[in-house]
Coordinates of C-alpha atoms and ligand atoms in Angstrom, one line a residue:
M1 CA 75.3 -30.6 -92.5
R2 CA 78.5 -32.7 -92.4
P3 CA 80.7 -33.1 -95.5
D4 CA 79.3 -35.4 -98.2
L5 CA 81.5 -38.6 -98.1
F6 CA 79.1 -40.6 -100.2
E7 CA 80.5 -43.8 -101.8
A8 CA 78.0 -45.6 -104.0
P9 CA 77.4 -49.3 -103.2
D10 CA 77.6 -51.7 -106.2
Y11 CA 77.4 -55.1 -104.6
Y12 CA 76.7 -57.1 -107.8
N13 CA 79.1 -55.2 -110.0
L14 CA 76.3 -53.6 -111.9
D15 CA 78.8 -51.1 -113.4
D16 CA 79.9 -54.0 -115.6
L17 CA 76.5 -53.8 -117.3
L18 CA 76.7 -50.1 -118.0
T19 CA 78.3 -48.5 -121.1
E20 CA 81.1 -46.0 -120.9
E21 CA 78.6 -43.3 -121.7
H22 CA 76.3 -44.4 -118.9
K23 CA 79.1 -44.2 -116.4
L24 CA 80.3 -40.8 -117.7
I25 CA 76.8 -39.4 -117.4
R26 CA 76.3 -41.0 -114.0
D27 CA 79.6 -39.8 -112.6
A28 CA 79.1 -36.3 -113.9
A29 CA 75.7 -36.1 -112.1
R30 CA 77.2 -37.7 -109.0
A31 CA 80.1 -35.1 -108.9
W32 CA 77.6 -32.3 -109.4
V33 CA 75.4 -33.4 -106.6
K34 CA 78.4 -33.6 -104.2
R35 CA 79.7 -30.2 -105.3
D36 CA 76.5 -28.1 -105.8
V37 CA 73.6 -29.8 -104.0
S38 CA 75.0 -31.4 -100.8
P39 CA 76.4 -28.2 -99.3
I40 CA 73.1 -26.3 -99.7
I41 CA 70.3 -28.8 -99.6
E42 CA 69.9 -29.1 -95.8
E43 CA 69.4 -25.3 -95.4
A44 CA 67.1 -25.2 -98.3
A45 CA 64.9 -27.9 -96.8
Q46 CA 65.0 -26.3 -93.4
N47 CA 63.9 -23.1 -95.0
A48 CA 61.3 -24.8 -97.1
E49 CA 62.7 -23.3 -100.3
F50 CA 63.5 -24.7 -103.7
P51 CA 67.1 -23.7 -104.4
K52 CA 66.7 -22.0 -107.7
S53 CA 70.5 -21.5 -108.0
I54 CA 70.9 -25.1 -109.0
I55 CA 68.6 -24.8 -112.1
P56 CA 71.5 -24.2 -114.6
G57 CA 73.4 -27.1 -113.1
L58 CA 70.4 -29.4 -113.5
S59 CA 70.3 -28.4 -117.1
E60 CA 74.1 -29.0 -117.6
I61 CA 74.0 -32.6 -116.2
G62 CA 71.2 -33.3 -118.7
A63 CA 68.4 -33.6 -116.0
F64 CA 65.9 -31.5 -118.1
G65 CA 64.8 -33.8 -120.9
P66 CA 67.6 -36.5 -120.8
Y67 CA 65.8 -38.5 -123.6
I68 CA 64.4 -35.6 -125.5
P69 CA 66.1 -35.4 -128.9
E70 CA 69.0 -32.9 -129.2
E71 CA 67.2 -31.0 -132.0
Y72 CA 64.8 -29.8 -129.3
G73 CA 67.5 -29.0 -126.8
G74 CA 67.3 -32.3 -124.9
A75 CA 70.3 -34.6 -124.2
G76 CA 69.2 -37.3 -126.6
L77 CA 70.2 -40.1 -124.1
D78 CA 68.7 -43.5 -123.6
Q79 CA 66.4 -44.5 -120.7
I80 CA 69.1 -46.1 -118.5
S81 CA 71.0 -42.8 -118.7
Y82 CA 67.8 -41.0 -117.7
G83 CA 67.4 -43.4 -114.8
L84 CA 71.0 -43.0 -113.6
I85 CA 70.7 -39.2 -113.6
M86 CA 67.5 -39.4 -111.5
Q87 CA 69.3 -41.8 -109.1
E88 CA 72.1 -39.4 -108.6
I89 CA 69.9 -36.4 -108.1
E90 CA 67.7 -38.2 -105.6
R91 CA 70.8 -39.3 -103.8
G92 CA 71.1 -35.6 -103.0
D93 CA 67.4 -34.9 -102.4
S94 CA 64.0 -36.3 -103.6
G95 CA 62.7 -32.7 -103.9
V96 CA 65.4 -31.7 -106.4
R97 CA 64.7 -35.0 -108.3
S98 CA 61.0 -34.1 -108.3
T99 CA 61.7 -30.8 -109.9
A100 CA 63.7 -32.5 -112.6
S101 CA 61.1 -35.3 -113.1
V102 CA 58.3 -32.8 -113.5
Q103 CA 60.3 -30.7 -116.0
S104 CA 61.4 -33.8 -118.1
S105 CA 58.6 -36.3 -117.9
L106 CA 55.5 -34.3 -117.1
V107 CA 56.1 -31.1 -119.1
M108 CA 58.7 -31.8 -121.8
Y109 CA 57.5 -35.3 -122.5
P110 CA 53.9 -34.4 -123.3
I111 CA 54.9 -31.4 -125.4
W112 CA 57.4 -33.7 -127.3
K113 CA 55.0 -36.6 -127.7
Y114 CA 51.6 -35.0 -128.0
G115 CA 52.5 -31.5 -129.1
S116 CA 52.6 -29.8 -132.5
E117 CA 56.0 -29.0 -134.1
E118 CA 55.4 -25.4 -133.3
Q119 CA 54.9 -26.2 -129.7
R120 CA 58.0 -28.4 -129.6
K121 CA 60.1 -25.6 -131.1
K122 CA 58.6 -22.9 -128.9
Y123 CA 58.8 -24.6 -125.5
L124 CA 61.3 -27.5 -125.4
P125 CA 64.6 -25.6 -125.9
K126 CA 63.7 -23.2 -123.1
L127 CA 62.6 -26.0 -120.8
A128 CA 65.8 -28.0 -121.5
S129 CA 68.0 -25.0 -120.6
G130 CA 66.0 -24.2 -117.5
E131 CA 65.2 -20.7 -118.8
W132 CA 61.6 -21.8 -118.3
M133 CA 60.4 -24.1 -115.6
G134 CA 57.2 -26.2 -116.0
S135 CA 54.5 -27.8 -113.9
F136 CA 52.0 -30.5 -114.5
G137 CA 48.4 -30.2 -113.4
L138 CA 46.5 -33.4 -113.0
T139 CA 45.5 -33.8 -109.3
E140 CA 42.5 -31.8 -108.0
P141 CA 41.3 -31.2 -104.5
D142 CA 38.6 -33.9 -104.9
H143 CA 40.3 -36.1 -107.5
G144 CA 43.7 -37.6 -106.6
S145 CA 43.9 -41.4 -107.2
N146 CA 41.0 -41.1 -109.5
P147 CA 41.9 -38.3 -112.0
S148 CA 39.3 -39.3 -114.5
G149 CA 36.7 -37.6 -112.2
M150 CA 38.4 -34.2 -112.7
I151 CA 36.2 -31.1 -112.9
T152 CA 38.7 -28.6 -114.5
H153 CA 37.2 -27.9 -117.9
Y154 CA 37.3 -25.6 -120.9
K155 CA 34.8 -24.2 -123.4
D156 CA 35.4 -23.5 -127.0
M157 CA 34.8 -19.8 -127.4
G158 CA 35.6 -19.7 -131.2
D159 CA 38.9 -17.9 -131.2
H160 CA 40.2 -19.3 -127.8
Y161 CA 39.4 -21.7 -125.0
L162 CA 38.0 -20.6 -121.7
L163 CA 39.5 -22.6 -118.8
N164 CA 38.1 -22.9 -115.3
G165 CA 39.0 -25.1 -112.4
A166 CA 41.8 -25.8 -109.8
K167 CA 44.7 -28.2 -109.4
L168 CA 46.2 -29.1 -106.0
W169 CA 49.6 -30.5 -105.0
I170 CA 51.4 -29.3 -108.0
S171 CA 55.2 -29.5 -107.9
N172 CA 57.0 -26.4 -109.2
S173 CA 53.7 -24.5 -109.4
P174 CA 54.8 -21.4 -107.4
F175 CA 57.5 -20.5 -109.9
C176 CA 56.6 -22.2 -113.1
N177 CA 56.6 -20.3 -116.4
V178 CA 54.3 -22.8 -118.1
A179 CA 51.9 -25.5 -116.9
V180 CA 50.7 -28.5 -118.8
V181 CA 47.1 -28.7 -117.5
W182 CA 44.7 -31.6 -118.0
A183 CA 41.1 -30.5 -118.4
K184 CA 37.8 -31.8 -119.9
N185 CA 36.2 -30.3 -123.0
E186 CA 32.5 -29.9 -123.4
E187 CA 32.1 -33.6 -124.3
G188 CA 33.9 -34.6 -121.2
R189 CA 37.1 -35.7 -123.0
I190 CA 40.5 -35.0 -121.3
H191 CA 43.0 -32.8 -123.2
G192 CA 46.3 -31.2 -122.3
L193 CA 46.6 -27.4 -122.5
I194 CA 49.7 -25.3 -122.1
V195 CA 49.0 -22.4 -119.8
E196 CA 51.5 -19.7 -119.4
R197 CA 52.2 -17.5 -116.4
G198 CA 50.8 -14.0 -117.0
M199 CA 47.6 -15.3 -118.6
E200 CA 44.8 -13.4 -116.9
G201 CA 42.9 -15.4 -114.3
F202 CA 45.8 -17.9 -113.8
S203 CA 47.3 -18.0 -110.3
T204 CA 49.7 -20.4 -108.5
P205 CA 49.5 -20.0 -104.6
E206 CA 52.1 -22.0 -102.7
T207 CA 51.3 -24.8 -100.3
H208 CA 53.0 -24.3 -97.0
N209 CA 53.6 -26.4 -93.8
K210 CA 54.9 -29.5 -95.6
W211 CA 57.1 -31.8 -93.5
S212 CA 58.2 -33.6 -96.7
L213 CA 59.8 -32.5 -99.9
R214 CA 60.6 -29.2 -98.3
A215 CA 63.2 -28.3 -100.9
S216 CA 60.6 -28.6 -103.6
A217 CA 58.0 -25.9 -104.1
T218 CA 54.4 -27.3 -104.2
G219 CA 51.3 -25.3 -104.9
E220 CA 48.0 -24.9 -106.6
L221 CA 47.1 -24.0 -110.2
I222 CA 43.9 -21.9 -110.2
F223 CA 42.1 -21.0 -113.4
Q224 CA 39.3 -18.4 -113.4
D225 CA 38.1 -17.7 -116.9
V226 CA 41.6 -18.1 -118.3
K227 CA 41.6 -17.4 -122.1
V228 CA 43.9 -20.0 -123.5
P229 CA 45.0 -19.6 -127.2
K230 CA 43.8 -22.4 -129.4
E231 CA 47.3 -23.2 -130.5
N232 CA 48.1 -24.1 -126.9
L233 CA 46.1 -27.3 -127.0
L234 CA 48.2 -30.5 -127.3
P235 CA 46.8 -31.9 -130.5
N236 CA 48.2 -35.4 -130.8
K237 CA 46.7 -37.3 -127.9
S238 CA 43.6 -37.0 -125.7
G239 CA 41.8 -39.1 -123.0
L240 CA 43.2 -40.3 -119.7
G241 CA 45.9 -42.3 -121.5
A242 CA 47.6 -39.0 -122.3
P243 CA 48.5 -37.9 -118.8
L244 CA 49.0 -41.6 -117.8
G245 CA 51.7 -41.8 -120.5
C246 CA 53.6 -39.0 -118.9
L247 CA 53.2 -40.7 -115.5
D248 CA 54.8 -43.9 -116.9
S249 CA 57.9 -41.9 -117.8
A250 CA 58.0 -40.1 -114.5
R251 CA 57.4 -43.3 -112.5
F252 CA 60.3 -44.9 -114.3
G253 CA 62.5 -42.1 -113.2
I254 CA 61.2 -42.5 -109.6
A255 CA 62.0 -46.2 -109.6
W256 CA 65.7 -45.2 -110.2
G257 CA 65.6 -42.1 -108.0
A258 CA 64.5 -44.0 -104.9
I259 CA 67.6 -46.2 -105.2
G260 CA 69.7 -43.0 -104.9
A261 CA 68.0 -42.0 -101.6
A262 CA 68.4 -45.6 -100.3
M263 CA 72.0 -45.7 -101.3
D264 CA 72.7 -42.5 -99.4
C265 CA 71.0 -43.7 -96.3
Y266 CA 72.8 -47.1 -96.4
D267 CA 76.2 -45.5 -97.1
T268 CA 75.7 -43.0 -94.2
A269 CA 74.6 -45.7 -91.8
L270 CA 77.4 -48.1 -92.7
R271 CA 80.0 -45.4 -92.2
Y272 CA 78.4 -44.3 -88.9
A273 CA 78.2 -47.9 -87.6
K274 CA 81.9 -48.5 -88.2
E275 CA 82.9 -45.3 -86.4
R276 CA 80.4 -45.2 -83.5
I277 CA 81.8 -47.0 -80.4
Q278 CA 79.5 -48.4 -77.8
F279 CA 80.3 -51.0 -75.2
G280 CA 83.9 -50.8 -76.3
K281 CA 83.4 -51.7 -79.9
P282 CA 82.0 -50.3 -83.1
I283 CA 78.2 -50.8 -83.3
A284 CA 78.8 -52.4 -86.7
A285 CA 80.2 -55.4 -84.8
F286 CA 76.8 -56.1 -83.2
Q287 CA 74.6 -58.6 -85.0
L288 CA 71.5 -56.5 -84.7
Q289 CA 73.1 -53.7 -86.6
Q290 CA 74.7 -56.0 -89.1
K291 CA 71.3 -57.5 -89.8
K292 CA 69.9 -54.1 -90.7
L293 CA 72.9 -53.2 -92.9
A294 CA 73.0 -56.6 -94.6
E295 CA 69.3 -56.5 -95.4
M296 CA 69.7 -52.9 -96.7
I297 CA 72.4 -53.8 -99.2
T298 CA 70.4 -56.9 -100.3
E299 CA 67.3 -54.8 -101.0
I300 CA 69.3 -52.1 -102.8
T301 CA 70.9 -54.7 -105.0
K302 CA 67.5 -56.2 -105.9
A303 CA 66.1 -52.8 -106.7
Q304 CA 69.2 -51.9 -108.8
L305 CA 68.7 -55.1 -110.9
L306 CA 64.9 -54.4 -111.3
A307 CA 65.6 -50.9 -112.5
F308 CA 68.3 -51.9 -114.9
R309 CA 66.1 -54.6 -116.5
L310 CA 63.2 -52.1 -116.7
G311 CA 65.6 -49.7 -118.4
Q312 CA 66.5 -52.3 -121.0
L313 CA 62.9 -53.0 -121.7
K314 CA 62.1 -49.3 -121.9
N315 CA 65.0 -48.7 -124.3
E316 CA 63.4 -51.5 -126.5
G317 CA 60.0 -49.9 -126.2
R318 CA 58.7 -53.0 -124.4
A319 CA 58.2 -51.8 -120.8
T320 CA 54.6 -52.0 -119.8
S321 CA 52.8 -49.5 -117.5
A322 CA 52.3 -52.4 -115.1
Q323 CA 56.0 -53.3 -115.0
I324 CA 56.8 -49.6 -114.3
S325 CA 54.2 -49.6 -111.5
M326 CA 55.8 -52.6 -109.9
A327 CA 59.3 -51.0 -110.0
K328 CA 58.0 -47.6 -108.7
R329 CA 56.2 -49.3 -105.8
N330 CA 58.9 -51.8 -104.9
N331 CA 61.8 -49.3 -105.0
V332 CA 60.1 -46.5 -103.1
D333 CA 59.0 -48.9 -100.4
M334 CA 62.5 -50.3 -100.3
A335 CA 63.9 -46.8 -99.9
I336 CA 61.6 -45.7 -97.2
K337 CA 62.2 -48.8 -95.1
I338 CA 65.9 -48.4 -95.5
A339 CA 65.6 -44.7 -94.4
R340 CA 63.8 -45.7 -91.3
E341 CA 66.3 -48.5 -90.4
A342 CA 69.3 -46.3 -91.2
R343 CA 67.9 -43.5 -89.0
Q344 CA 67.8 -45.9 -86.1
I345 CA 71.4 -46.9 -86.6
L346 CA 72.4 -43.3 -86.1
G347 CA 70.6 -43.2 -82.8
G348 CA 69.9 -39.6 -81.7
M349 CA 72.1 -38.2 -84.4
G350 CA 69.8 -39.7 -86.9
I351 CA 67.0 -37.2 -86.2
T352 CA 69.2 -34.1 -86.9
G353 CA 70.0 -32.3 -90.1
E354 CA 73.7 -33.1 -89.6
Y355 CA 73.0 -36.2 -91.7
S356 CA 70.7 -36.6 -94.7
I357 CA 68.7 -39.6 -93.5
M358 CA 65.8 -37.9 -91.7
R359 CA 65.4 -35.6 -94.7
H360 CA 65.3 -38.6 -97.1
M361 CA 62.9 -40.4 -94.8
M362 CA 60.4 -37.5 -94.8
N363 CA 60.9 -36.9 -98.5
L364 CA 60.0 -40.5 -99.3
E365 CA 56.7 -40.1 -97.6
S366 CA 55.7 -37.9 -100.6
V367 CA 57.4 -40.1 -103.1
I368 CA 55.5 -43.1 -101.9
T369 CA 52.2 -41.1 -102.3
Y370 CA 52.6 -39.2 -105.5
E371 CA 52.6 -40.5 -109.1
G372 CA 50.2 -43.2 -107.9
T373 CA 50.2 -44.3 -104.3
H374 CA 51.7 -47.5 -102.9
D375 CA 48.2 -49.1 -102.8
I376 CA 47.2 -47.9 -106.3
H377 CA 50.4 -49.5 -107.8
L378 CA 49.6 -52.8 -106.0
L379 CA 46.1 -52.7 -107.6
I380 CA 47.7 -52.1 -111.0
T381 CA 49.8 -55.2 -110.6
G382 CA 46.7 -57.1 -109.3
L383 CA 44.7 -56.0 -112.3
D384 CA 47.5 -56.9 -114.7
I385 CA 47.9 -60.5 -113.4
T386 CA 44.3 -61.4 -112.7
G387 CA 42.4 -59.3 -115.3
E388 CA 40.1 -58.2 -112.5
N389 CA 39.7 -54.5 -111.7
A390 CA 39.7 -54.0 -107.9
F391 CA 39.7 -50.2 -108.2
K392 CA 36.0 -49.7 -108.0
Ligands
FAD401 C1 54.6 -33.3 -102.5 C2 53.6 -33.7 -103.6 C3 53.8 -33.3 -104.9 C4 52.9 -33.6 -105.9 N1 53.1 -33.2 -107.2 C5 52.1 -33.3 -108.1 C6 52.2 -32.7 -109.4 O1 53.2 -32.1 -109.7 N2 51.1 -32.8 -110.2 C7 50.0 -33.5 -109.9 O2 49.1 -33.6 -110.7 N3 49.9 -34.1 -108.7 C8 50.9 -34.0 -107.8 N4 50.8 -34.6 -106.5 C9 49.6 -35.3 -106.2 C10 49.7 -36.8 -106.0 O3 49.9 -37.4 -107.2 C11 48.4 -37.3 -105.2 O4 48.6 -36.9 -103.9 C12 48.3 -38.8 -105.3 O5 47.9 -39.2 -106.6 C13 47.2 -39.3 -104.3 O6 46.0 -38.5 -104.4 P1 45.4 -38.0 -103.0 O7 46.4 -37.3 -102.3 O8 44.2 -37.2 -103.4 O9 45.0 -39.2 -102.2 P2 43.6 -40.1 -102.4 O10 43.4 -40.4 -103.8 O11 42.5 -39.4 -101.7 O12 44.0 -41.4 -101.6 C14 44.0 -41.5 -100.2 C15 44.3 -43.0 -99.8 O13 43.2 -43.8 -100.3 C16 43.8 -44.9 -101.1 N5 42.9 -45.2 -102.2 C17 42.4 -44.4 -103.2 N6 41.7 -45.0 -104.1 C18 41.7 -46.3 -103.7 C19 41.2 -47.6 -104.2 N7 40.5 -47.6 -105.4 N8 41.4 -48.7 -103.6 C20 42.2 -48.7 -102.5 N9 42.7 -47.6 -101.9 C21 42.5 -46.4 -102.5 C22 45.2 -44.3 -101.6 O14 46.1 -45.3 -101.9 C23 45.6 -43.5 -100.4 O15 46.2 -44.3 -99.5 C24 51.8 -34.4 -105.5 C25 51.6 -34.8 -104.2 C26 52.5 -34.5 -103.2 C27 52.3 -34.9 -101.8

């Protein structure tokens, strides 16, 4: 892959709205991605390997639990800082951002929000430092968009719970030390359980042959009569609202992260268009290429403003799930369209690993599907504005 020459677009001077702390955090993450992620990420994706060597760096830039209080090892930052960190990481690669999102919002968040004080103290510092990595098991082979139908379940055996079932499409599963698993009790109510690697009957086979998110490890979580200690149940929230609360936090991060992928594609395409000469002039001088680039920067700017306002609302505790859905859907769709257009600007070079665009484009096919598909988020907005449920 070519040297990383990224320069972030800021067409509406959004930096003026950020605090000095926001900019410091963002710039530190940006510099880390340039130094430690860009040089290795193409090879990791080609080899379909999550680059574990970057785990300490992710922890250092605050990507594991940015908004988790410092007393539990988190960075104690606000939601806009969290968003900016996700933006910068996904500028490097959506797979790396996925690893950080899962660790922060799908593993640390439920332990922090729904866990006991003992669970917080036991797990959060190790997850914040990256000593332990986590995964989040909600999706099942027969229950994706409709997780309430899940069949993974546990029985109360007196001194422990007995867990059975299987989860599919689980990010970080092949190497996770702990998994936050959503399962039904004997009354059919959904609860979260912390399952640790090494528990008998728990296995995590890897899913191969992905053309997308290749630098992120994906796999299954299989539970065959796993004895889970009773103290591993998350005591403070149950029902589908519990995993959905985690997804709100992760989707918020994705709404920002997708901007990073789009910025990288735009910046690469703009530079290429200025340098590539055809018919005696730079292709940037042709109206058709200018249309693509002008529309890209317009859409990126709109997405930046949407994410920033959502961040303000989230900081105030006023962001609704439906508002988060709208931002996730809009910004990922924006990014995937920009990736496709940017790839065309690079012509044949666009399909190679010399540039990041094709990798972003393929990654975003997962991002537009996970954490609620593009269609599902539209239905959430539809339900919110009409009061009519079009899901079933
Ligand atoms: C790389 C990757 C990583 C992932 N990581 C995780 C993870 O860490 N943890 C986890 O729990 N899950 C994870 N997922 C799973 C992801 O969240 C699901 O793939 C997603 O929720 C969609 O479920 P599905 O694939 O079963 O599709 P389905 O639910 O079968 O949907 C198929 C299609 O039908 C549409 N559809 C479904 N229902 C409706 C409806 N009511 N009306 C209209 N259209 C509908 C969908 O929009 C979609 O287009 C991951 C997925 C991928 C690809």
